[in-house]
PDB file of C-alpha atoms in Angstrom:
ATOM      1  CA  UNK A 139      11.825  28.915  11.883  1.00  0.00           C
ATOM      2  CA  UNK A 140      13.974  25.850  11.264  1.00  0.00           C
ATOM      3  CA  UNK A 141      15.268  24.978   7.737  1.00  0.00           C
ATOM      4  CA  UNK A 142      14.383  21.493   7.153  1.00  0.00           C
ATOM      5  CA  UNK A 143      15.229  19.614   4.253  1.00  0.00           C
ATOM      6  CA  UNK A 144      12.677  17.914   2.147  1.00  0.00           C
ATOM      7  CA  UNK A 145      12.901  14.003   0.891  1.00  0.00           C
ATOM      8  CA  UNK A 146      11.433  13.300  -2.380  1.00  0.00           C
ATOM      9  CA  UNK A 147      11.413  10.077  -4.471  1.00  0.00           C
ATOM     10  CA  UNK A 148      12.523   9.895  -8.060  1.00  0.00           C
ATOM     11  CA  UNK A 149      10.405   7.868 -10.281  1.00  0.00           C
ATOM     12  CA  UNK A 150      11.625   6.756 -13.710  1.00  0.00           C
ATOM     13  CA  UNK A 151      15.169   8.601 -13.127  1.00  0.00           C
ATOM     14  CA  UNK A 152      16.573   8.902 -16.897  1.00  0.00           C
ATOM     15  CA  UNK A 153      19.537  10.435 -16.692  1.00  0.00           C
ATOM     16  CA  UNK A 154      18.823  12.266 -13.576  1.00  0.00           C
ATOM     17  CA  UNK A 155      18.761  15.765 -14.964  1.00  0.00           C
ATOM     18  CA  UNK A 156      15.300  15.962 -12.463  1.00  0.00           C
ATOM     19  CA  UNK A 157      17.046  14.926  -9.358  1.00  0.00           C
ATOM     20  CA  UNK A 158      20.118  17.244  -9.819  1.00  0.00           C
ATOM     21  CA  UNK A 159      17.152  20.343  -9.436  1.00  0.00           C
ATOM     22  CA  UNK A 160      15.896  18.783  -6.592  1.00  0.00           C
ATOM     23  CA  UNK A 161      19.311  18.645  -5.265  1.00  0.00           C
ATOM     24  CA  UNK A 162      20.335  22.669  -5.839  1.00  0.00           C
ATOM     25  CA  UNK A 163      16.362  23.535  -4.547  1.00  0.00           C
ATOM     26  CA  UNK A 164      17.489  21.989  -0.965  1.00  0.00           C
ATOM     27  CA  UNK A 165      15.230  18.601  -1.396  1.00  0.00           C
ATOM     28  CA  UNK A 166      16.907  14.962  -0.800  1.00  0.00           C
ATOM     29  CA  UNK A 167      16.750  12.281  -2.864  1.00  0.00           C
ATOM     30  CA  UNK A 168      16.031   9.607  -0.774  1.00  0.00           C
ATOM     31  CA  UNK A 169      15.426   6.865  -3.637  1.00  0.00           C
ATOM     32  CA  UNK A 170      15.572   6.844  -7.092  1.00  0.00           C
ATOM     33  CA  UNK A 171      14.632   4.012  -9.833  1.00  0.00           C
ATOM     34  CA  UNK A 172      15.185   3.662 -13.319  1.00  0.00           C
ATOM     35  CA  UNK A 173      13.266   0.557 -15.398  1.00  0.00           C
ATOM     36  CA  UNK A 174      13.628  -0.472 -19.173  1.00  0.00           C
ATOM     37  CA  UNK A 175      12.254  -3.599 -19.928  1.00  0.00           C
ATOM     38  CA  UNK A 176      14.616  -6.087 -21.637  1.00  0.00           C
ATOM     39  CA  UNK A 177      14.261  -6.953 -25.612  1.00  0.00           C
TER      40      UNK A 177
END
């Protein structure tokens, strides 16, 4: 069975604390995005 790597998108990123688990449980971050409106 081949090992293939899963791509995910991160929505609303923060600080990326979410993408760094996706990272160590073998999935890709293909795209991530991070909004804040201005004041």
């Amino acid at each position: 069975m081949e090992n293939k790597t899963l791509k995910v998108a991160e929505l609303f990123a923060g600080v990326g604390g979410f993408r760094l688990g996706l990272e160590i449980s073998n999935y890709k971050v293909v795209w991530s995005n991070q909004w804040e409106p201005s004041t």
